[in-house]
Amino acid sequence: MSLRSSGRTRLNAEEIALLERQLREVSWSRRRLLGRGVALGLAGLGAATGRWAMQRARAAGLQTPTAQKGGDGTLVVIVSSDPLSFNPDFQVDDGGFPIASNIYNTLLSLNGTYEVIPELATSWEVAEDGLSVTFTLAEGATWHDGQPVTSADVKYTFEQIVADPAAPAATLLSPIEGVETPDDRTAVCRLKQPSASILGFIAWYGTFILPAHIYQGTDWTQNPGNQSPIGSGPFKLVSYEPGSSIELEANFDYFGEGPYVDRLIFNIIPDANTALQALLNGEADVLHSPSPPASQVPTLQETPGIKVALKQYPSVYYIGFNLEKEPFNKPEVRQAIAQAIDRDQIVEIALAGIGSAATTFYTSAISWAVNNDAQAPSFDPEAAAAALDAAGYPANGGSRFKAQLVYFTASPEYGDIATVLKQQLAAINIDVELVGLEIGAYGDRMQAGDFDIGLINGFQGPDPANLRIRVGTGGSVNHWRLSNPDIDRLLDEGDAGTDQESRAAKYMELQAILARDLPIVPLANVVVPYPYSDRVSGVFFDNDDPVASQVGLNRFTLTRIARE
């Protein structure tokens, strides 16, 4: 008897009761094992941030399949934009990230509290000298075309990422010198130097394992698999209608637990109000993005049939300056602009009180690494005006200078923050032009240097080594043209450290440089509201749901829908 589709044999009531009892026992065993791992420091970031060179992560059993695959019907998730392609590794593609997270697997993933957990790899071990990491792959993992997943796929993927400077994870995985494949289920990553952050970054962004038999020997930016993806994940692509929807179906041969839903449909709705109305009308089950306007969250929390998870990310809204343009290349001008910013007003007006002001140069969500003594300038518009006068930019009854502020339109908060900033800078006679762009156009414009000030946020975890892509020379989101040899040195030394205390000292020194030179200015901490139907459970974004500790970000592998 198979449970793979509604077209096959049905279970009777007695069989269903027995199966549900078995599933509860399996689920309890998984939670117990994971909890034990966390207590031992093996399932989380300890392997990447503490005395990591001596630690191992043993998680065999976490991927144990249950008897059930599918059966819970169709889950409809709203997302704000189309994917740029179905190859999730060769370019920054935030629109494609949630879709790829369900088609592909990473070796490791990050759960709801940003701990490293198993995915395609069931165990891993860091050598005592810190110069290699050995991964053991899950048994029975196959690609959607039936080919087995092997260590050759890991070798191809990681070596291709490191070889392509345009790949978003190229910098983060740069410590990897090469990958050895002693057998099909063992991949050994050889490192150029010890890297405390490597496990966390393998679990994060742009590191999905690709099928070598599809991509090897081709231009991975032009491969047909970019339109017809062959993944190893819990769902397979059925159809894609650009600007409308992406339909996935359950992969009944998935090696791990789940999926429980038969269909996973991503409806593409860029407008936040339209997206929210679709959820309230029952046309969707989960509003992943665009986030609803923050001002509507209190009402949503009181809406029957709707739950709202408020998820704090290790992320900060911040602005950065084009350091190649005058007058933004002058520290005294950047200082004055920073003094003109009232962060509390941004949180109150633009974010409707959701979140908090950010005053440090690394996210406070990763407390061991933040330098609380390196603070952004306090709100002082009078001092800001005086500084601009002294710098040679008097108001003289009009505008001191013009500034083009570019932001992207993924959710209303960006536009709202930009509007408040425009008003605050107008108070010191800086004339700001706002330019809102969708994410692809935003990235192109920032990379081209066609801006004065840029508004951005972004995931800064799971390790402070993430700062490399933001402020390190040539970093993929270092739009500011910042190149400081002291910052680059501290990034290298911080990642090579073997204990948290010595690593923290390097990153705190780096933050002191940022506070002094102000190439960027922090604004507010990021809290994302996720509204969803109360019929849905097992979601990655609700930390009150036990599943959030068991699956990676953006995964709907263990999501369930209650039958009416």
PDB file of N, CA and C in Angstrom, residues 45 92 94 97 109-116 168 172 197 199-207 311-318 361-366 408 414 439 456-471 476-477 524-528 530 540 543 552-555:
ATOM      1  N   LEU A  45      25.399  26.547  16.527  1.00  0.00           N
ATOM      2  CA  LEU A  45      26.532  27.251  15.959  1.00  0.00           C
ATOM      3  C   LEU A  45      27.807  27.045  16.750  1.00  0.00           C
ATOM      4  N   VAL A  92      22.733  36.731  -6.979  1.00  0.00           N
ATOM      5  CA  VAL A  92      21.838  37.125  -5.890  1.00  0.00           C
ATOM      6  C   VAL A  92      20.410  37.063  -6.420  1.00  0.00           C
ATOM      7  N   ASP A  94      16.942  37.047  -4.368  1.00  0.00           N
ATOM      8  CA  ASP A  94      16.085  36.957  -3.187  1.00  0.00           C
ATOM      9  C   ASP A  94      14.685  36.469  -3.548  1.00  0.00           C
ATOM     10  N   PHE A  97      14.867  32.680  -3.682  1.00  0.00           N
ATOM     11  CA  PHE A  97      15.355  31.956  -2.508  1.00  0.00           C
ATOM     12  C   PHE A  97      14.299  31.057  -1.867  1.00  0.00           C
ATOM     13  N   SER A 109      21.584  23.535   7.103  1.00  0.00           N
ATOM     14  CA  SER A 109      20.696  24.688   7.008  1.00  0.00           C
ATOM     15  C   SER A 109      20.624  25.384   8.360  1.00  0.00           C
ATOM     16  N   LEU A 110      19.970  26.558   8.361  1.00  0.00           N
ATOM     17  CA  LEU A 110      19.795  27.338   9.581  1.00  0.00           C
ATOM     18  C   LEU A 110      18.347  27.255  10.007  1.00  0.00           C
ATOM     19  N   ASN A 111      18.112  26.903  11.261  1.00  0.00           N
ATOM     20  CA  ASN A 111      16.734  26.817  11.728  1.00  0.00           C
ATOM     21  C   ASN A 111      16.241  28.181  12.196  1.00  0.00           C
ATOM     22  N   GLY A 112      15.092  28.193  12.861  1.00  0.00           N
ATOM     23  CA  GLY A 112      14.442  29.442  13.225  1.00  0.00           C
ATOM     24  C   GLY A 112      15.213  30.310  14.179  1.00  0.00           C
ATOM     25  N   THR A 113      16.164  29.728  14.910  1.00  0.00           N
ATOM     26  CA  THR A 113      17.006  30.518  15.805  1.00  0.00           C
ATOM     27  C   THR A 113      18.441  30.572  15.294  1.00  0.00           C
ATOM     28  N   TYR A 114      18.616  30.283  13.999  1.00  0.00           N
ATOM     29  CA  TYR A 114      19.891  30.443  13.287  1.00  0.00           C
ATOM     30  C   TYR A 114      20.962  29.478  13.778  1.00  0.00           C
ATOM     31  N   GLU A 115      20.521  28.341  14.298  1.00  0.00           N
ATOM     32  CA  GLU A 115      21.444  27.262  14.606  1.00  0.00           C
ATOM     33  C   GLU A 115      21.676  26.428  13.350  1.00  0.00           C
ATOM     34  N   VAL A 116      22.888  25.900  13.216  1.00  0.00           N
ATOM     35  CA  VAL A 116      23.199  25.011  12.103  1.00  0.00           C
ATOM     36  C   VAL A 116      22.605  23.637  12.394  1.00  0.00           C
ATOM     37  N   PRO A 168      27.055  34.744  -5.247  1.00  0.00           N
ATOM     38  CA  PRO A 168      26.896  35.469  -3.975  1.00  0.00           C
ATOM     39  C   PRO A 168      27.629  34.827  -2.801  1.00  0.00           C
ATOM     40  N   LEU A 172      32.094  34.133   0.802  1.00  0.00           N
ATOM     41  CA  LEU A 172      31.854  33.451   2.076  1.00  0.00           C
ATOM     42  C   LEU A 172      32.471  32.056   2.099  1.00  0.00           C
ATOM     43  N   SER A 197      33.664  30.441  10.527  1.00  0.00           N
ATOM     44  CA  SER A 197      32.334  30.739  10.008  1.00  0.00           C
ATOM     45  C   SER A 197      31.866  29.789   8.920  1.00  0.00           C
ATOM     46  N   LEU A 199      30.886  26.679   8.478  1.00  0.00           N
ATOM     47  CA  LEU A 199      29.681  25.854   8.594  1.00  0.00           C
ATOM     48  C   LEU A 199      28.419  26.701   8.509  1.00  0.00           C
ATOM     49  N   GLY A 200      28.427  27.838   9.172  1.00  0.00           N
ATOM     50  CA  GLY A 200      27.261  28.705   9.128  1.00  0.00           C
ATOM     51  C   GLY A 200      26.978  29.212   7.728  1.00  0.00           C
ATOM     52  N   PHE A 201      28.034  29.531   6.973  1.00  0.00           N
ATOM     53  CA  PHE A 201      27.825  30.047   5.620  1.00  0.00           C
ATOM     54  C   PHE A 201      27.425  28.953   4.644  1.00  0.00           C
ATOM     55  N   ILE A 202      27.916  27.738   4.844  1.00  0.00           N
ATOM     56  CA  ILE A 202      27.452  26.609   4.032  1.00  0.00           C
ATOM     57  C   ILE A 202      25.951  26.419   4.214  1.00  0.00           C
ATOM     58  N   ALA A 203      25.454  26.776   5.405  1.00  0.00           N
ATOM     59  CA  ALA A 203      24.035  26.590   5.730  1.00  0.00           C
ATOM     60  C   ALA A 203      23.164  27.757   5.292  1.00  0.00           C
ATOM     61  N   TRP A 204      23.744  28.800   4.710  1.00  0.00           N
ATOM     62  CA  TRP A 204      22.978  30.033   4.528  1.00  0.00           C
ATOM     63  C   TRP A 204      22.493  30.246   3.106  1.00  0.00           C
ATOM     64  N   TYR A 205      23.163  31.006   2.295  1.00  0.00           N
ATOM     65  CA  TYR A 205      22.606  31.571   1.051  1.00  0.00           C
ATOM     66  C   TYR A 205      23.497  31.224  -0.135  1.00  0.00           C
ATOM     67  N   GLY A 206      22.857  30.839  -1.242  1.00  0.00           N
ATOM     68  CA  GLY A 206      23.597  30.596  -2.477  1.00  0.00           C
ATOM     69  C   GLY A 206      24.494  29.389  -2.433  1.00  0.00           C
ATOM     70  N   THR A 207      24.159  28.404  -1.586  1.00  0.00           N
ATOM     71  CA  THR A 207      24.999  27.212  -1.427  1.00  0.00           C
ATOM     72  C   THR A 207      24.206  25.923  -1.647  1.00  0.00           C
ATOM     73  N   LYS A 311       8.853  37.738  13.536  1.00  0.00           N
ATOM     74  CA  LYS A 311      10.161  37.082  13.557  1.00  0.00           C
ATOM     75  C   LYS A 311      11.274  38.126  13.497  1.00  0.00           C
ATOM     76  N   GLN A 312      12.095  38.165  14.548  1.00  0.00           N
ATOM     77  CA  GLN A 312      13.235  39.073  14.547  1.00  0.00           C
ATOM     78  C   GLN A 312      14.405  38.404  13.836  1.00  0.00           C
ATOM     79  N   TYR A 313      14.955  39.106  12.894  1.00  0.00           N
ATOM     80  CA  TYR A 313      16.099  38.604  12.137  1.00  0.00           C
ATOM     81  C   TYR A 313      17.382  39.282  12.608  1.00  0.00           C
ATOM     82  N   PRO A 314      18.524  38.622  12.472  1.00  0.00           N
ATOM     83  CA  PRO A 314      19.800  39.308  12.714  1.00  0.00           C
ATOM     84  C   PRO A 314      20.103  40.218  11.527  1.00  0.00           C
ATOM     85  N   SER A 315      19.312  41.248  11.428  1.00  0.00           N
ATOM     86  CA  SER A 315      19.341  42.132  10.268  1.00  0.00           C
ATOM     87  C   SER A 315      19.007  43.545  10.714  1.00  0.00           C
ATOM     88  N   VAL A 316      19.529  44.509   9.977  1.00  0.00           N
ATOM     89  CA  VAL A 316      19.369  45.917  10.331  1.00  0.00           C
ATOM     90  C   VAL A 316      19.060  46.704   9.060  1.00  0.00           C
ATOM     91  N   TYR A 317      18.081  47.611   9.125  1.00  0.00           N
ATOM     92  CA  TYR A 317      17.932  48.613   8.074  1.00  0.00           C
ATOM     93  C   TYR A 317      19.071  49.623   8.240  1.00  0.00           C
ATOM     94  N   TYR A 318      19.756  49.923   7.142  1.00  0.00           N
ATOM     95  CA  TYR A 318      20.814  50.919   7.236  1.00  0.00           C
ATOM     96  C   TYR A 318      20.975  51.627   5.900  1.00  0.00           C
ATOM     97  N   PHE A 361      27.002  48.912  14.881  1.00  0.00           N
ATOM     98  CA  PHE A 361      27.398  48.626  13.504  1.00  0.00           C
ATOM     99  C   PHE A 361      27.452  47.128  13.207  1.00  0.00           C
ATOM    100  N   TYR A 362      26.894  46.346  14.105  1.00  0.00           N
ATOM    101  CA  TYR A 362      26.605  44.941  13.832  1.00  0.00           C
ATOM    102  C   TYR A 362      25.343  44.601  14.592  1.00  0.00           C
ATOM    103  N   THR A 363      24.605  43.635  14.094  1.00  0.00           N
ATOM    104  CA  THR A 363      23.310  43.323  14.670  1.00  0.00           C
ATOM    105  C   THR A 363      23.411  42.907  16.140  1.00  0.00           C
ATOM    106  N   SER A 364      22.559  43.495  16.950  1.00  0.00           N
ATOM    107  CA  SER A 364      22.529  43.146  18.372  1.00  0.00           C
ATOM    108  C   SER A 364      21.973  41.754  18.612  1.00  0.00           C
ATOM    109  N   ALA A 365      21.388  41.133  17.557  1.00  0.00           N
ATOM    110  CA  ALA A 365      20.846  39.780  17.709  1.00  0.00           C
ATOM    111  C   ALA A 365      21.940  38.749  17.935  1.00  0.00           C
ATOM    112  N   ILE A 366      23.165  39.061  17.544  1.00  0.00           N
ATOM    113  CA  ILE A 366      24.300  38.159  17.792  1.00  0.00           C
ATOM    114  C   ILE A 366      25.181  38.877  18.809  1.00  0.00           C
ATOM    115  N   PHE A 408      14.801  49.686  -2.481  1.00  0.00           N
ATOM    116  CA  PHE A 408      14.014  48.730  -3.251  1.00  0.00           C
ATOM    117  C   PHE A 408      12.643  48.551  -2.638  1.00  0.00           C
ATOM    118  N   TYR A 414      10.379  49.876   3.276  1.00  0.00           N
ATOM    119  CA  TYR A 414      11.508  50.570   2.657  1.00  0.00           C
ATOM    120  C   TYR A 414      11.092  51.968   2.186  1.00  0.00           C
ATOM    121  N   ILE A 439      13.850  44.729  -6.897  1.00  0.00           N
ATOM    122  CA  ILE A 439      15.139  44.273  -6.396  1.00  0.00           C
ATOM    123  C   ILE A 439      16.200  44.126  -7.489  1.00  0.00           C
ATOM    124  N   ILE A 456      19.132  49.858   2.590  1.00  0.00           N
ATOM    125  CA  ILE A 456      19.227  48.411   2.441  1.00  0.00           C
ATOM    126  C   ILE A 456      19.037  47.765   3.807  1.00  0.00           C
ATOM    127  N   ASN A 457      18.756  46.486   3.817  1.00  0.00           N
ATOM    128  CA  ASN A 457      18.962  45.673   5.023  1.00  0.00           C
ATOM    129  C   ASN A 457      19.549  44.362   4.551  1.00  0.00           C
ATOM    130  N   GLY A 458      19.512  43.343   5.361  1.00  0.00           N
ATOM    131  CA  GLY A 458      20.056  42.061   4.935  1.00  0.00           C
ATOM    132  C   GLY A 458      20.515  41.241   6.116  1.00  0.00           C
ATOM    133  N   PHE A 459      20.436  39.937   5.944  1.00  0.00           N
ATOM    134  CA  PHE A 459      20.810  38.975   6.976  1.00  0.00           C
ATOM    135  C   PHE A 459      22.295  39.130   7.315  1.00  0.00           C
ATOM    136  N   GLN A 460      22.612  39.380   8.575  1.00  0.00           N
ATOM    137  CA  GLN A 460      23.993  39.590   8.999  1.00  0.00           C
ATOM    138  C   GLN A 460      24.549  38.411   9.795  1.00  0.00           C
ATOM    139  N   GLY A 461      23.772  37.353   9.879  1.00  0.00           N
ATOM    140  CA  GLY A 461      24.245  36.144  10.540  1.00  0.00           C
ATOM    141  C   GLY A 461      24.667  35.137   9.511  1.00  0.00           C
ATOM    142  N   PRO A 462      24.889  33.903   9.961  1.00  0.00           N
ATOM    143  CA  PRO A 462      24.824  33.485  11.360  1.00  0.00           C
ATOM    144  C   PRO A 462      26.090  33.796  12.138  1.00  0.00           C
ATOM    145  N   ASP A 463      27.008  34.531  11.501  1.00  0.00           N
ATOM    146  CA  ASP A 463      28.319  34.786  12.083  1.00  0.00           C
ATOM    147  C   ASP A 463      28.759  36.179  11.645  1.00  0.00           C
ATOM    148  N   PRO A 464      29.508  36.901  12.494  1.00  0.00           N
ATOM    149  CA  PRO A 464      29.936  38.251  12.110  1.00  0.00           C
ATOM    150  C   PRO A 464      30.875  38.287  10.908  1.00  0.00           C
ATOM    151  N   ALA A 465      31.399  37.136  10.512  1.00  0.00           N
ATOM    152  CA  ALA A 465      32.190  37.100   9.280  1.00  0.00           C
ATOM    153  C   ALA A 465      31.363  37.538   8.084  1.00  0.00           C
ATOM    154  N   ASN A 466      30.037  37.543   8.237  1.00  0.00           N
ATOM    155  CA  ASN A 466      29.134  38.064   7.205  1.00  0.00           C
ATOM    156  C   ASN A 466      29.457  39.514   6.847  1.00  0.00           C
ATOM    157  N   LEU A 467      30.077  40.231   7.754  1.00  0.00           N
ATOM    158  CA  LEU A 467      30.433  41.622   7.472  1.00  0.00           C
ATOM    159  C   LEU A 467      31.343  41.750   6.253  1.00  0.00           C
ATOM    160  N   ARG A 468      31.998  40.662   5.879  1.00  0.00           N
ATOM    161  CA  ARG A 468      32.902  40.712   4.731  1.00  0.00           C
ATOM    162  C   ARG A 468      32.165  41.134   3.453  1.00  0.00           C
ATOM    163  N   ILE A 469      30.947  40.613   3.259  1.00  0.00           N
ATOM    164  CA  ILE A 469      30.239  40.942   2.022  1.00  0.00           C
ATOM    165  C   ILE A 469      29.647  42.341   2.061  1.00  0.00           C
ATOM    166  N   ARG A 470      29.611  42.961   3.243  1.00  0.00           N
ATOM    167  CA  ARG A 470      28.995  44.282   3.396  1.00  0.00           C
ATOM    168  C   ARG A 470      30.019  45.413   3.438  1.00  0.00           C
ATOM    169  N   VAL A 471      31.165  45.138   4.062  1.00  0.00           N
ATOM    170  CA  VAL A 471      32.155  46.210   4.208  1.00  0.00           C
ATOM    171  C   VAL A 471      33.557  45.781   3.798  1.00  0.00           C
ATOM    172  N   SER A 476      30.047  41.493  -2.046  1.00  0.00           N
ATOM    173  CA  SER A 476      28.947  41.472  -3.016  1.00  0.00           C
ATOM    174  C   SER A 476      27.865  42.503  -2.736  1.00  0.00           C
ATOM    175  N   VAL A 477      27.692  42.930  -1.479  1.00  0.00           N
ATOM    176  CA  VAL A 477      26.744  44.013  -1.186  1.00  0.00           C
ATOM    177  C   VAL A 477      27.458  45.218  -0.566  1.00  0.00           C
ATOM    178  N   ALA A 524      17.453  50.808  12.076  1.00  0.00           N
ATOM    179  CA  ALA A 524      16.483  50.073  12.899  1.00  0.00           C
ATOM    180  C   ALA A 524      16.694  48.577  12.733  1.00  0.00           C
ATOM    181  N   ASN A 525      16.374  47.849  13.778  1.00  0.00           N
ATOM    182  CA  ASN A 525      16.429  46.387  13.733  1.00  0.00           C
ATOM    183  C   ASN A 525      15.215  45.843  12.991  1.00  0.00           C
ATOM    184  N   VAL A 526      15.411  44.725  12.316  1.00  0.00           N
ATOM    185  CA  VAL A 526      14.383  44.172  11.440  1.00  0.00           C
ATOM    186  C   VAL A 526      13.556  43.119  12.169  1.00  0.00           C
ATOM    187  N   VAL A 527      12.254  43.352  12.208  1.00  0.00           N
ATOM    188  CA  VAL A 527      11.285  42.356  12.673  1.00  0.00           C
ATOM    189  C   VAL A 527      10.274  42.179  11.539  1.00  0.00           C
ATOM    190  N   VAL A 528      10.114  40.942  11.072  1.00  0.00           N
ATOM    191  CA  VAL A 528       9.247  40.672   9.923  1.00  0.00           C
ATOM    192  C   VAL A 528       7.953  40.018  10.391  1.00  0.00           C
ATOM    193  N   TYR A 530       4.790  37.728   9.710  1.00  0.00           N
ATOM    194  CA  TYR A 530       4.329  36.682   8.789  1.00  0.00           C
ATOM    195  C   TYR A 530       2.884  36.323   9.143  1.00  0.00           C
ATOM    196  N   PHE A 540       8.384  27.489   9.372  1.00  0.00           N
ATOM    197  CA  PHE A 540       9.741  27.831   9.785  1.00  0.00           C
ATOM    198  C   PHE A 540       9.818  29.162  10.515  1.00  0.00           C
ATOM    199  N   ASN A 543       8.632  30.784  15.862  1.00  0.00           N
ATOM    200  CA  ASN A 543       9.481  30.091  16.824  1.00  0.00           C
ATOM    201  C   ASN A 543       8.696  29.443  17.952  1.00  0.00           C
ATOM    202  N   GLY A 552      15.017  24.226   7.952  1.00  0.00           N
ATOM    203  CA  GLY A 552      15.743  25.417   7.577  1.00  0.00           C
ATOM    204  C   GLY A 552      14.828  26.561   7.198  1.00  0.00           C
ATOM    205  N   LEU A 553      15.388  27.761   7.118  1.00  0.00           N
ATOM    206  CA  LEU A 553      14.640  28.942   6.727  1.00  0.00           C
ATOM    207  C   LEU A 553      14.025  28.730   5.342  1.00  0.00           C
ATOM    208  N   ASN A 554      12.791  29.152   5.202  1.00  0.00           N
ATOM    209  CA  ASN A 554      12.030  29.097   3.946  1.00  0.00           C
ATOM    210  C   ASN A 554      11.567  27.698   3.564  1.00  0.00           C
ATOM    211  N   ARG A 555      11.809  26.695   4.390  1.00  0.00           N
ATOM    212  CA  ARG A 555      11.389  25.336   4.053  1.00  0.00           C
ATOM    213  C   ARG A 555       9.957  25.092   4.516  1.00  0.00           C
TER     214      ARG A 555
END
